Coordinates of C-alpha atoms in Angstrom, one line a residue:
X1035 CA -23.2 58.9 52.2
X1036 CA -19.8 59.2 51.2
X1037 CA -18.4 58.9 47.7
X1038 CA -16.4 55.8 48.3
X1039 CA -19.3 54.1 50.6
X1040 CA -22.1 54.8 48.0
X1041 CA -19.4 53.2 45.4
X1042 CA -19.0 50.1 47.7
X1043 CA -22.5 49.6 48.2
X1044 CA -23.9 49.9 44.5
X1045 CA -21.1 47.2 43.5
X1046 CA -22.4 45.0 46.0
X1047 CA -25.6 45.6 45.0
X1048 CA -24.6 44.5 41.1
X1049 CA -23.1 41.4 42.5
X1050 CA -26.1 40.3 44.2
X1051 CA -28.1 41.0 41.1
X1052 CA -26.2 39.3 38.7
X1053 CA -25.5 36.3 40.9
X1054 CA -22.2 34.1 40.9
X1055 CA -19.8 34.3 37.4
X1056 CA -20.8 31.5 35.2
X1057 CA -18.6 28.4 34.1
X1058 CA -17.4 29.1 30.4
X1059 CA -19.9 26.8 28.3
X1060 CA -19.0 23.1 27.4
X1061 CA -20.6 20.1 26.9
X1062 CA -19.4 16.8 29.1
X1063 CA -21.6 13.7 30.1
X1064 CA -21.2 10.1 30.7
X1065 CA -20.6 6.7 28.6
X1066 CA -22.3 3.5 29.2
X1067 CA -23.0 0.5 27.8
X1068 CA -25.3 -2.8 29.2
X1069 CA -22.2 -4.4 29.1
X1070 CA -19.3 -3.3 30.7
X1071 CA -21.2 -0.1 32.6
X1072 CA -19.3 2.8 32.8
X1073 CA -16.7 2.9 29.9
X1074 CA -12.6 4.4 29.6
X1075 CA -11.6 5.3 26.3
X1076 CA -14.3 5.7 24.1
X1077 CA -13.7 8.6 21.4
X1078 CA -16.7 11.1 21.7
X1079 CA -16.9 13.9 19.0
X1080 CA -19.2 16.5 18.2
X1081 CA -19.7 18.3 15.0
X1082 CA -21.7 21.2 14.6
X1083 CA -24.3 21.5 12.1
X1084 CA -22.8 23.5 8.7
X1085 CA -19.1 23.4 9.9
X1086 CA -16.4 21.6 8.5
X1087 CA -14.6 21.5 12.0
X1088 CA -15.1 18.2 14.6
X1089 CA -13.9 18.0 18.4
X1090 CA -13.3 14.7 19.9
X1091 CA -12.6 14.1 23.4
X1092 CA -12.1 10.7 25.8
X1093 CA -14.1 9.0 28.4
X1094 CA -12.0 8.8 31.4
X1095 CA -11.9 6.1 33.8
X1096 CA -15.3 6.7 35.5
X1097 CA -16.5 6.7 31.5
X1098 CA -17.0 10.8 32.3
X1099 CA -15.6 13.2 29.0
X1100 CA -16.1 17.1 29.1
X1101 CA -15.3 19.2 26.3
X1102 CA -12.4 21.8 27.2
X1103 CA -14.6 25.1 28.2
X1104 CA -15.9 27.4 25.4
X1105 CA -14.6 25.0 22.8
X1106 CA -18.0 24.7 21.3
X1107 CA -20.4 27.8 21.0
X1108 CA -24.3 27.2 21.0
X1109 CA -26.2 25.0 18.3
X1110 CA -27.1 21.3 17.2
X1111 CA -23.5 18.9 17.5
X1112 CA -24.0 15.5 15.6
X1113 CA -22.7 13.3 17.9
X1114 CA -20.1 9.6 16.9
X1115 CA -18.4 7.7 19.1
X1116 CA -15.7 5.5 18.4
X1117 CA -15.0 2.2 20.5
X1118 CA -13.8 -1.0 19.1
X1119 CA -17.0 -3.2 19.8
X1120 CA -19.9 -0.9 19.9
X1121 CA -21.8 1.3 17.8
X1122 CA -23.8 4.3 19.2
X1123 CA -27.0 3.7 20.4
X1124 CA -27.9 7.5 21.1
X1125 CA -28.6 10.3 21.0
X1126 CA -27.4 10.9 18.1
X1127 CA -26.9 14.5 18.0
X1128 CA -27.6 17.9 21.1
X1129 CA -28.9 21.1 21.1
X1130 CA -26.1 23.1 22.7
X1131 CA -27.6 26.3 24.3
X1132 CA -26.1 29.7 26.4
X1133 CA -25.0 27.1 29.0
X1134 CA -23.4 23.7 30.0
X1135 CA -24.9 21.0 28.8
X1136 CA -24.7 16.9 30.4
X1137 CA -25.5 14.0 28.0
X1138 CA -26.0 10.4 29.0
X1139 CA -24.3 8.8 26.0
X1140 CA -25.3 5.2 25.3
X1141 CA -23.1 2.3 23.4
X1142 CA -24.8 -0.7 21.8
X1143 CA -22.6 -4.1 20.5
X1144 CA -22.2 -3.7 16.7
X1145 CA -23.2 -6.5 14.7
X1146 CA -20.4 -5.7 11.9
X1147 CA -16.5 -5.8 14.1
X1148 CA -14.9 -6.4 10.9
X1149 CA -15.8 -2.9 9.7
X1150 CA -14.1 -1.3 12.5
X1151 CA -10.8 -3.3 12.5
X1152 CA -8.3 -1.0 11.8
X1153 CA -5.2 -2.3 9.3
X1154 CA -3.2 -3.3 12.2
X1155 CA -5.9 -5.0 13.2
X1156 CA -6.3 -6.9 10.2
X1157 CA -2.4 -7.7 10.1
X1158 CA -3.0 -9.5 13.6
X1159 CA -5.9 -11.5 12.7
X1160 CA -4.6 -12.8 9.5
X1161 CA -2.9 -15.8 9.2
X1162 CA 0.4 -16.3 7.3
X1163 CA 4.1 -15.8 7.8
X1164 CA 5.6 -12.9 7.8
X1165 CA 7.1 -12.8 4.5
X1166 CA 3.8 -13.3 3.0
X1167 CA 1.9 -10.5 4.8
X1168 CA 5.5 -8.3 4.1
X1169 CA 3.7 -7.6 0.4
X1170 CA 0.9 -6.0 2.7
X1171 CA 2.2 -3.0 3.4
X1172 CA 2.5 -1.3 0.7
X1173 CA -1.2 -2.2 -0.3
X1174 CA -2.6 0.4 2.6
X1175 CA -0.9 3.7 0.5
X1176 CA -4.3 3.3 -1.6
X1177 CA -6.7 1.7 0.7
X1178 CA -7.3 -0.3 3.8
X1179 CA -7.3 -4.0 4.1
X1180 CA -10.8 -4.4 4.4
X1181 CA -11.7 -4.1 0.7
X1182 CA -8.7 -7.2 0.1
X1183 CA -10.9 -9.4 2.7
X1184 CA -14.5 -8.8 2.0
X1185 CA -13.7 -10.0 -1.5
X1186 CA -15.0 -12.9 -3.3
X1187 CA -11.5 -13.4 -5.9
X1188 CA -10.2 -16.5 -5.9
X1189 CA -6.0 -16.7 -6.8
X1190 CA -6.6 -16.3 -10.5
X1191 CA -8.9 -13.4 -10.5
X1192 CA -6.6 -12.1 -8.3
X1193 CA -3.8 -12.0 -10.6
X1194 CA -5.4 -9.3 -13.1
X1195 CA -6.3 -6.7 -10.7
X1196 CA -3.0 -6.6 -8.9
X1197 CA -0.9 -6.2 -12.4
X1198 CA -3.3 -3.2 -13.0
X1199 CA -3.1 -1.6 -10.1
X1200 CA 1.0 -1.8 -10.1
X1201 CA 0.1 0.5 -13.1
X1202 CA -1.7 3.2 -10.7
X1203 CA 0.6 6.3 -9.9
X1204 CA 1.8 6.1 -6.3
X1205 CA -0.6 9.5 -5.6
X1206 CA -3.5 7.6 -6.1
X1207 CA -6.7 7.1 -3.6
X1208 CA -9.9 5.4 -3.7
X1209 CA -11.3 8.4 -4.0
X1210 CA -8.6 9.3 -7.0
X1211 CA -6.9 6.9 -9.0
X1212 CA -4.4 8.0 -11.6
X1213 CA -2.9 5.6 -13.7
X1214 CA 1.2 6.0 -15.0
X1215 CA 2.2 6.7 -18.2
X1216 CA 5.1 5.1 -18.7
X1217 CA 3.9 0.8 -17.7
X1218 CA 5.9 -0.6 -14.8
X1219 CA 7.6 -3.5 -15.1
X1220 CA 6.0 -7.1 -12.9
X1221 CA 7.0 -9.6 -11.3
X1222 CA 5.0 -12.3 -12.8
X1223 CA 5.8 -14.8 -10.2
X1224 CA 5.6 -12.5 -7.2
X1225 CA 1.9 -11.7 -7.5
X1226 CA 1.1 -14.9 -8.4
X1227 CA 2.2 -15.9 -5.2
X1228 CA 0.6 -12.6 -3.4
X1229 CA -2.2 -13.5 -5.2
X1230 CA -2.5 -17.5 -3.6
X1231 CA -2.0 -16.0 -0.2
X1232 CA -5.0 -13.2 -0.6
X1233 CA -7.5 -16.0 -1.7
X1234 CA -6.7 -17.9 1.9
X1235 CA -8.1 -14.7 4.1
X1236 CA -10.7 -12.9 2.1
X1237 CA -14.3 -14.6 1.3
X1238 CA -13.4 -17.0 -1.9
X1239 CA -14.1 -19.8 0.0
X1240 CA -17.0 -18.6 2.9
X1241 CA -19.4 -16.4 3.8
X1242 CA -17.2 -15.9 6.9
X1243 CA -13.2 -16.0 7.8
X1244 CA -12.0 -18.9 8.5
X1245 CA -10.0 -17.1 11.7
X1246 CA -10.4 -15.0 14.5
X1247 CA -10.5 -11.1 14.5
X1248 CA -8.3 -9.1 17.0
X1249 CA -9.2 -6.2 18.5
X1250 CA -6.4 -3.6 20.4
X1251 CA -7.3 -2.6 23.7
X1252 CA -9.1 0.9 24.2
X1253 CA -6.9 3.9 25.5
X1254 CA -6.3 3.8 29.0
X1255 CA -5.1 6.3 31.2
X1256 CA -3.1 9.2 30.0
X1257 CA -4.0 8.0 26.3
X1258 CA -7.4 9.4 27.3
X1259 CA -6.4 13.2 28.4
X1260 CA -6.0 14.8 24.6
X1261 CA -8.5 17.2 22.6
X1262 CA -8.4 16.4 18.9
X1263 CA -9.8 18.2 16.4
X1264 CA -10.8 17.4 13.0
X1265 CA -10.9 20.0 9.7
X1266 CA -13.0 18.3 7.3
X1267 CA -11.8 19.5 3.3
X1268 CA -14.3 20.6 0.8
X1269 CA -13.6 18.1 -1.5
X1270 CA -13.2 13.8 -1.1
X1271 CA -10.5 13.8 -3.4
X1272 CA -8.5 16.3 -1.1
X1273 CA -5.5 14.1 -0.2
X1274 CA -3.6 16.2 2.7
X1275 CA -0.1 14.5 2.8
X1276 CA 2.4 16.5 3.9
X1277 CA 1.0 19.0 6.9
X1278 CA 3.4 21.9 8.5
X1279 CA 2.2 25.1 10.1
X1280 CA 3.7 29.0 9.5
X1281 CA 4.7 31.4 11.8
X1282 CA 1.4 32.7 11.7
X1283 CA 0.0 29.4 12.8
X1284 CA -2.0 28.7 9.5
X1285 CA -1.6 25.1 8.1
X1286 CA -0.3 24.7 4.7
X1287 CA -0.4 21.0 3.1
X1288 CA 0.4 19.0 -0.1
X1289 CA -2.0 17.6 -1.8
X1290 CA -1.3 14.4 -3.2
X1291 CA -3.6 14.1 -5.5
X1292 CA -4.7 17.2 -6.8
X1293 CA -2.1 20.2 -8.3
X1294 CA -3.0 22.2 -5.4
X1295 CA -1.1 23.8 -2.2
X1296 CA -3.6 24.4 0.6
X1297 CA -3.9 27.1 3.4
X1298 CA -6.0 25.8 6.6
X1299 CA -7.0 28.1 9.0
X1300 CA -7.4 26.7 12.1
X1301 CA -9.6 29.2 13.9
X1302 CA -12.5 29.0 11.4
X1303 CA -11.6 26.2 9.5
X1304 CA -11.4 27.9 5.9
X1305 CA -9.7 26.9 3.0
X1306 CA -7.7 28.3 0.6
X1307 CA -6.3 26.7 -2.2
X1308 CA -3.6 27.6 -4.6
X1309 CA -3.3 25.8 -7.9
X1310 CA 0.4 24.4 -9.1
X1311 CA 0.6 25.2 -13.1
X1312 CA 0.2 21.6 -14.8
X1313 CA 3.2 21.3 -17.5
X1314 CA 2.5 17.6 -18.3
X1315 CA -1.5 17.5 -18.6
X1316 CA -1.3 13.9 -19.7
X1317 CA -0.1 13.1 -16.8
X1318 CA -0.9 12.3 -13.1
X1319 CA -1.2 15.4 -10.6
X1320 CA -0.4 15.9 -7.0
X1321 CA 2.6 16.5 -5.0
X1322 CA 4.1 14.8 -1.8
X1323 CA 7.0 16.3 0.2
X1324 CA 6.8 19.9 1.2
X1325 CA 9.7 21.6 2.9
X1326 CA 10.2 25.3 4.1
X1327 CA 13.6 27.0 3.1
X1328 CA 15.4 29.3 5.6
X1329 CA 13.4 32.2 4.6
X1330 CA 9.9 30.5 5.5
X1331 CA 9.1 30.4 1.9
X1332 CA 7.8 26.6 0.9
X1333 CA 9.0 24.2 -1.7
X1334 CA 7.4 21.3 -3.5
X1335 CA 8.6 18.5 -5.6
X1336 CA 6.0 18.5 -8.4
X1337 CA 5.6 14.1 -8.5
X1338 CA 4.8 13.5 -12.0
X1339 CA 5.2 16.7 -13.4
X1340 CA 8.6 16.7 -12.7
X1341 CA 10.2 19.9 -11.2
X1342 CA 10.3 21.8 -8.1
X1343 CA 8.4 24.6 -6.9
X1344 CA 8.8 27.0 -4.8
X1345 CA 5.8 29.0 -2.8
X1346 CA 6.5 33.2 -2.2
X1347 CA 5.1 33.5 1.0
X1348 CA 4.9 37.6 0.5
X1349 CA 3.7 37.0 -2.7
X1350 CA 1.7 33.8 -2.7
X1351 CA 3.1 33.3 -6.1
X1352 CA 5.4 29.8 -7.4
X1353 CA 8.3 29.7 -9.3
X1354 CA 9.0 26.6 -11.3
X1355 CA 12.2 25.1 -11.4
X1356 CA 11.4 22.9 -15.0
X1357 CA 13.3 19.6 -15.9
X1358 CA 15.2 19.9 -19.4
X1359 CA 13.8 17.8 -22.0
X1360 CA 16.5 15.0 -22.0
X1361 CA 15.8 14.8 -18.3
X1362 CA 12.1 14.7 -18.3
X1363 CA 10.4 11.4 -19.9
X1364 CA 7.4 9.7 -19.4
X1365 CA 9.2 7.3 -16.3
X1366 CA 10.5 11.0 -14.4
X1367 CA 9.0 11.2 -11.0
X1368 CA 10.5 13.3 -8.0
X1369 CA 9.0 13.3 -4.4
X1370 CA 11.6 14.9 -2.6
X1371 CA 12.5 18.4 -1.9
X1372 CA 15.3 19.7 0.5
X1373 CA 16.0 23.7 0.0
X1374 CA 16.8 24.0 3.9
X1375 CA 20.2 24.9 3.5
X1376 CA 20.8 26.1 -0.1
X1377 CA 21.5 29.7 1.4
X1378 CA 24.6 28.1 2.0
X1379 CA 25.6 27.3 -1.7
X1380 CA 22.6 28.2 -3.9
X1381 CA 22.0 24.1 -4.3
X1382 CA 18.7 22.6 -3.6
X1383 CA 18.2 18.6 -3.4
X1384 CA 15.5 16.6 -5.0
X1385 CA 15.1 13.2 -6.1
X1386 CA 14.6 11.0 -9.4
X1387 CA 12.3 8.1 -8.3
X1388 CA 12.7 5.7 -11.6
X1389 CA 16.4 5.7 -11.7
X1390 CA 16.7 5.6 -7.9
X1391 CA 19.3 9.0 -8.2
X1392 CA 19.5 11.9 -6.2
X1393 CA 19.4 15.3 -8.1
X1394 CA 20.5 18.8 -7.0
X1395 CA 19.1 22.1 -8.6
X1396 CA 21.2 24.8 -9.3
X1397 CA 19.1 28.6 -8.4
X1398 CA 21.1 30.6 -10.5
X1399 CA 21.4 28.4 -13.8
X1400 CA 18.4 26.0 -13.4
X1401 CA 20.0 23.2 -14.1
X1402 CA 20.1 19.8 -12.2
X1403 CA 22.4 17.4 -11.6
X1404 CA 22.0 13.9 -11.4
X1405 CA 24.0 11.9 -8.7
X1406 CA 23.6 8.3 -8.3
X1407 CA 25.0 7.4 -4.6
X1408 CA 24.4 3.6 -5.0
X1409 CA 26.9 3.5 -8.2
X1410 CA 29.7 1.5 -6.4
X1411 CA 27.7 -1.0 -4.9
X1412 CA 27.2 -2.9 -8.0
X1413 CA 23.7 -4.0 -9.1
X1414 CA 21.3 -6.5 -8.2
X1415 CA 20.0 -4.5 -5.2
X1416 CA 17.1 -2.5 -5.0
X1417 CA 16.9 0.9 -3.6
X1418 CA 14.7 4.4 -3.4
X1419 CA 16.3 7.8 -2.2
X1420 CA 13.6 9.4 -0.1
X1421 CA 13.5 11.1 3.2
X1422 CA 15.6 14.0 3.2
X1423 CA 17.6 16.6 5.4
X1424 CA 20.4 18.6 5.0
X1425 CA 23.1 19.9 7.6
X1426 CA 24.2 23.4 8.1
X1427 CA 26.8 22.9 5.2
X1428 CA 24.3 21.6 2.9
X1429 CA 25.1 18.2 3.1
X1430 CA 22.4 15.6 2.1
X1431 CA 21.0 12.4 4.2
X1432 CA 18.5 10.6 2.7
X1433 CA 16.7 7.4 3.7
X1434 CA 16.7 4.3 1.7
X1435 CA 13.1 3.7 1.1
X1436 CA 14.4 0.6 -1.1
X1437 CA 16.6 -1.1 1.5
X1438 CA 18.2 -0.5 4.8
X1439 CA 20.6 2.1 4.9
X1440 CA 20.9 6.0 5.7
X1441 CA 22.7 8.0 2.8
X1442 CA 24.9 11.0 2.6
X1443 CA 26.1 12.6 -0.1
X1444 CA 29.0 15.5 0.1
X1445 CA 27.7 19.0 -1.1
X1446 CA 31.0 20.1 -2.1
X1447 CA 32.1 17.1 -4.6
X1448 CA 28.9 15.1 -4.7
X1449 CA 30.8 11.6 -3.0
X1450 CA 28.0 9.4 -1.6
X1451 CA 28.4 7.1 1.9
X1452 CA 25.8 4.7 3.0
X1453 CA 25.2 3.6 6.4
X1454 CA 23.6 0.1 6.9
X1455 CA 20.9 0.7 9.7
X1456 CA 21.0 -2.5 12.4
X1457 CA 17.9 -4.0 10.9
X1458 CA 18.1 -5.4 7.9
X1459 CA 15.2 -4.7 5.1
X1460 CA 13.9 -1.8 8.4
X1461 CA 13.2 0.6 4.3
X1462 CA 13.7 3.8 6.4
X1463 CA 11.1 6.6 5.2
X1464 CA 10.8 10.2 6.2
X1465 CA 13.2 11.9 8.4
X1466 CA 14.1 14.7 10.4
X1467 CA 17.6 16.7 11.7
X1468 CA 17.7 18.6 15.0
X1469 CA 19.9 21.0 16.1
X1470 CA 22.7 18.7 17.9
X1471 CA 23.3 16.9 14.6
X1472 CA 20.8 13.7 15.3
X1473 CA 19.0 12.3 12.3
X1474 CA 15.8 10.4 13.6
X1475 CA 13.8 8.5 10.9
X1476 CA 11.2 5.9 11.0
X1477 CA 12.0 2.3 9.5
X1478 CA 8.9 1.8 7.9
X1479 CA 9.2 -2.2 7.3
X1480 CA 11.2 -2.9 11.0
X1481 CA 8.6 -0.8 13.1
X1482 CA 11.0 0.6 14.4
X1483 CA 11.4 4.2 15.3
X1484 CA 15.7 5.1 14.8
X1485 CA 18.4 7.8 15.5
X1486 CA 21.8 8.8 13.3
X1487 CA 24.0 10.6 14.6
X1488 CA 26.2 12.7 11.8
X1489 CA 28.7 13.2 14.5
X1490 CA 29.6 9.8 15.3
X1491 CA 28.0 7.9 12.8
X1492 CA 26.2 5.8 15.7
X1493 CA 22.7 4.4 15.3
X1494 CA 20.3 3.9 17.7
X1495 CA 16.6 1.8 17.4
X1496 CA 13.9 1.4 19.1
X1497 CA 11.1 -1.3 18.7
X1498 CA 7.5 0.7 18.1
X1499 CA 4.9 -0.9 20.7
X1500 CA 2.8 -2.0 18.7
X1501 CA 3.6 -4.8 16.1
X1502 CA 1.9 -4.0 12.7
X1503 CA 2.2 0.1 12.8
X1504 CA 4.7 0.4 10.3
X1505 CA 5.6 4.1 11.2
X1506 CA 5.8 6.6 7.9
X1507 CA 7.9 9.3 9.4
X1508 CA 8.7 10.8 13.0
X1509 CA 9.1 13.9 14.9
X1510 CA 11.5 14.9 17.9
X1511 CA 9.8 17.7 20.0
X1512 CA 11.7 19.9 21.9
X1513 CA 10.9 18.1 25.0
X1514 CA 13.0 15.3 23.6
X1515 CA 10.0 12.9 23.0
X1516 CA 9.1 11.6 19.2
X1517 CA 5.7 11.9 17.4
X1518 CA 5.1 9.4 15.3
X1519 CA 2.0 7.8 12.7
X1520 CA 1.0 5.8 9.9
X1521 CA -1.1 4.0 7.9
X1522 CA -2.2 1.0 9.7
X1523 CA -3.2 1.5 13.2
X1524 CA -5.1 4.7 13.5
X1525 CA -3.2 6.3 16.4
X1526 CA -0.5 8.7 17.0
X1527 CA 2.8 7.3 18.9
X1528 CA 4.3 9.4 21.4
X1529 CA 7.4 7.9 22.4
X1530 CA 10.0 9.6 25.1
X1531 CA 13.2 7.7 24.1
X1532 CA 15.3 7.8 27.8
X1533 CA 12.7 6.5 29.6
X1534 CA 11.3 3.7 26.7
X1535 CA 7.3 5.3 27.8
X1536 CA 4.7 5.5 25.7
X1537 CA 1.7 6.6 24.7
X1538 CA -0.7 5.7 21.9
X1539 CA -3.9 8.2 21.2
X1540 CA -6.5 6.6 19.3
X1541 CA -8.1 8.6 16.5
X1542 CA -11.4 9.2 15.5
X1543 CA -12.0 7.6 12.3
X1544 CA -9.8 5.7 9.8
X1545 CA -6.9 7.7 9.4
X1546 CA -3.9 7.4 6.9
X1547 CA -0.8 9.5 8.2
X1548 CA 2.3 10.6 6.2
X1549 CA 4.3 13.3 6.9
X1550 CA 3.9 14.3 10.9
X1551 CA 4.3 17.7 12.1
X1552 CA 4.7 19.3 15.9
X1553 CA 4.6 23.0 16.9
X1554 CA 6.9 23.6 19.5
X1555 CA 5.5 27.1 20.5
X1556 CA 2.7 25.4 22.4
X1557 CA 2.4 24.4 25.7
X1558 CA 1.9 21.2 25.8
X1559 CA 3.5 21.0 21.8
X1560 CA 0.8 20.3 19.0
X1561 CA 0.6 17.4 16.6
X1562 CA -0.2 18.4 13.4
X1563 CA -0.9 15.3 10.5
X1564 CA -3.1 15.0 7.4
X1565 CA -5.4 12.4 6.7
X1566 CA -4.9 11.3 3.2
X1567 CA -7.4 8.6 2.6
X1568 CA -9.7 10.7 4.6
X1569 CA -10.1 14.2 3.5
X1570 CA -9.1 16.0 6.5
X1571 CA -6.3 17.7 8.8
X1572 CA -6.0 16.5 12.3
X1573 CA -5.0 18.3 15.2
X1574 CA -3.6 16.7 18.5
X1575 CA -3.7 18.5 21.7
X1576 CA -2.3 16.5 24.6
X1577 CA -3.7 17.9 27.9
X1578 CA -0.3 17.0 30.1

């Protein structure tokens, strides 16, 4: 036999032997429940045992899920489901093996709906006006509604605990509370009146509530094609809040709550953490906003113990850019850092919370400037500088956490200009500037998502879907559609704003969203968010 034939042969031979290639491994089955049958849109995740890192996928129409192939590598997955209505009635947990596996997943009607309600849920079922939920939403930065409703309080017990905790720094959890130094100044009559409304839906009066709980619908259709995977943190008292990848793809976040900046990686799910020097130990910890400069090195505005920092990615080192003494008292707070464009001028922007001011840091002398843009205006208004970008000049536009307007202020002579958004009281929050010169920002209190254009000084808003999100920042792709989340509903908006389409994917647990992140290098993009109630970092994969 010739060379060639004998090759021929002995490769067919091989084939026949091993039999046909085999399917990459994955897990997939079916969800069911006595009834409604097969069931679209339930959350199915599975968590291997010993590893920080869970993979949730959705039941499609035909209630079928399968895990994208080789996703999950052989061992024991705890299994949880999450569908408004039902608890899992088993298994509870699969021995994944060399191959595919199939798993008949059964759903059982929970006995306990109000512990699944998420905080937009809560918003719909209570009664009340607007005005007097409006005091609501700031009550979800620390926890979810359902603590305020399973209470027992009645209006004056009520009163106490709410003047206490307007004394709890604003990076504070359940799982961390840190109490201010300098007391904050109450409106007597405004939770008296706050509390009167809280003792009408909670349990002061009944073992039950005397109204109707709401449920959203589940996801439907393409809300239902997306991977989502969750990276658990070592500690409860990890607050991820501001979430951005590198150019390595690692994850680096703030942590709110803790004087630490953290590394994710995202292909084993380690942690590393770097700690923040602590110059006022007195004082509450944690940091919020956390920016990139133009050299990819990352900044952080030190909350409560005043500052900025900035992160040597080479290095892994901080500098600290310290507050001078008549500058830093007991009230100093800044959450904002904007060092995008200070290559332009050496100038980087931050913020002074108590006296509602923009500051600006000078690299080469280290000292900071204090610029209030709300001067001519007059008093009797309230307002809070927050969300920041600058332009290519350095220029700085803010949000007006405190009111309703978008601010600029010149680099070159400091002159401020506010710009009135359409809504009025819409408290824009975190914001972001692409490369035509279009701010878009989320209007926190309107639910309305919103563009700026620095060009024509045009706005443009759009009504969230829906009512009760309260969106805390947003994110324009490079498709042209906007990512957005929050702290009340549990799901991540994507919103294309030609067409007015959109899609809402459901998370897995309770999940408190800040600062929103997409990487554009992706195909489809990546949604990147941390969970700051929760412990976690959450990544969203839309399949189309």
């Amino acid at each position: 036999m010739k060379l060639a034939h004998w090759l021929i042969a002995a490769a067919f031979l091989i084939a026949l032997i091993q039999g046909p290639p085999c399917r990459a491994q994955t897990l997939a089955g079916s969800v069911t429940s006595s009834e409604e049958g097969a069931m679209e849109g339930v959350l199915v995740s599975a968590q291997k045992d010993g590893s920080p890192i869970t993979i949730t996928v959705v039941s499609d129409t035909s209630g079928h899920f399968r895990f994208p192939d080789g996703r999950l590598s052989a061992g024991h997955y705890a299994l949880r489901i999450r569908a408004t209505g039902y608890e899992l009635a088993g298994p509870q947990g699969i021995d994944l093996g060399a191959t595919s596996a199939d798993v008949a997943i059964k759903l059982r009607k929970t006995a306990d709906l109000a512990a699944q309600l998420t905080n937009t849920e809560w918003f719909m079922s209570m009664p009340g006006t607007a005005e007097q939920k409006r005091p609501l939403i700031e009550c979800m930065s620390c926890h979810t509604f359902e603590r305020i409703v399973r209470s027992t309080y009645d209006a004056d017990a009520f009163v106490p605990v709410l003047k206490r905790m307007a004394q709890y720094a604003n990076n504070s959890t359940s799982a961390r509370v840190q109490s201010r130094v300098a007391a904050r100044a109450v409106n007597d009559d405004a939770v008296h009146k706050l509390a009167a409304y809280l003792a009408t839906i909670n349990l002061s009066s009944g073992k039950t509530w005397n109204y109707q709980l709401q449920v959203l619908p589940r996801p439907k259709g393409r809300a239902t094609h997306v991977v989502i995977t969750e990276f658990e943190m070592p500690r409860k008292t990890i607050a991820p809040h501001d979430v951005r990848t590198d150019r390595d793809g690692n994850v680096w976040y703030s942590d709110f709550v803790e004087n630490f900046l953290g590394e994710l990686d995202p292909k084993t799910g380690a942690l590393k953490e770097y700690p923040i020097p602590v110059s006022k130990p007195a004082f509450p910890v944690g940091t919020l906003d956390l920016e990139a400069d133009a050299d990819g090195n990352l900044w952080l505005a030190l909350m409560f113990q005043t500052g900025l920092a900035r992160f040597d990615m080479a290095t892994k080192t901080f500098r600290i850019f310290p507050l001078p003494g008549d500058l830093n008292d007991d009230a100093m707070q800044q959450s904002m850092v904007m060092a995008g464009a200070a290559g332009v001028d050496g100038k980087v922007w931050t913020n002074d919370v108590a006296r509602q001011s923009i500051m600006r840091l000078d690299l080469k002398t280290g000292a900071y400037e204090r610029i209030d843009p709300f001067a001519f205006l007059g008093k009797g208004h309230m307002h809070a500088p927050y969300g920041m970008a600058a332009d290519k000049q350095n220029n700085l536009y803010f949000m007006d956490f405190g009111g309703e307007a978008v601010g600029r202020v010149d680099a070159k002579n400091g002159a401020p200009t506010i710009f009135p958004t359409p809504t009025e009281k819409s408290r824009p929050r975190r914001t972001m500037l692409d490369d035509q010169g279009r701010l878009w920002f989320a209007e926190f209190a309107a639910n309305k998502l919103a563009m700026f254009d620095i060009k024509t000084e045009a706005f443009k808003e759009w009504d969230v879907p829906t009512p009760h999100t309260y969106p805390y920042d947003v994110f324009r792709d490079k498709n042209g559609e906007l990512w957005s989340g929050g702290m009340a509903s549990d799901r991540v908006l994507r919103f294309d704003p030609q067409s007015g389409k959109s899609i809402e994917y459901l998370l897995p647990r309770p999940t408190n969203i800040r600062r929103v992140f997409v990487d554009n290098s992706t195909n489809p993009v990546t949604f990147w968010a941390g969970n700051n109630h929760g412990a976690e970092i959450l990544r969203l994969e839309p399949l189309d």
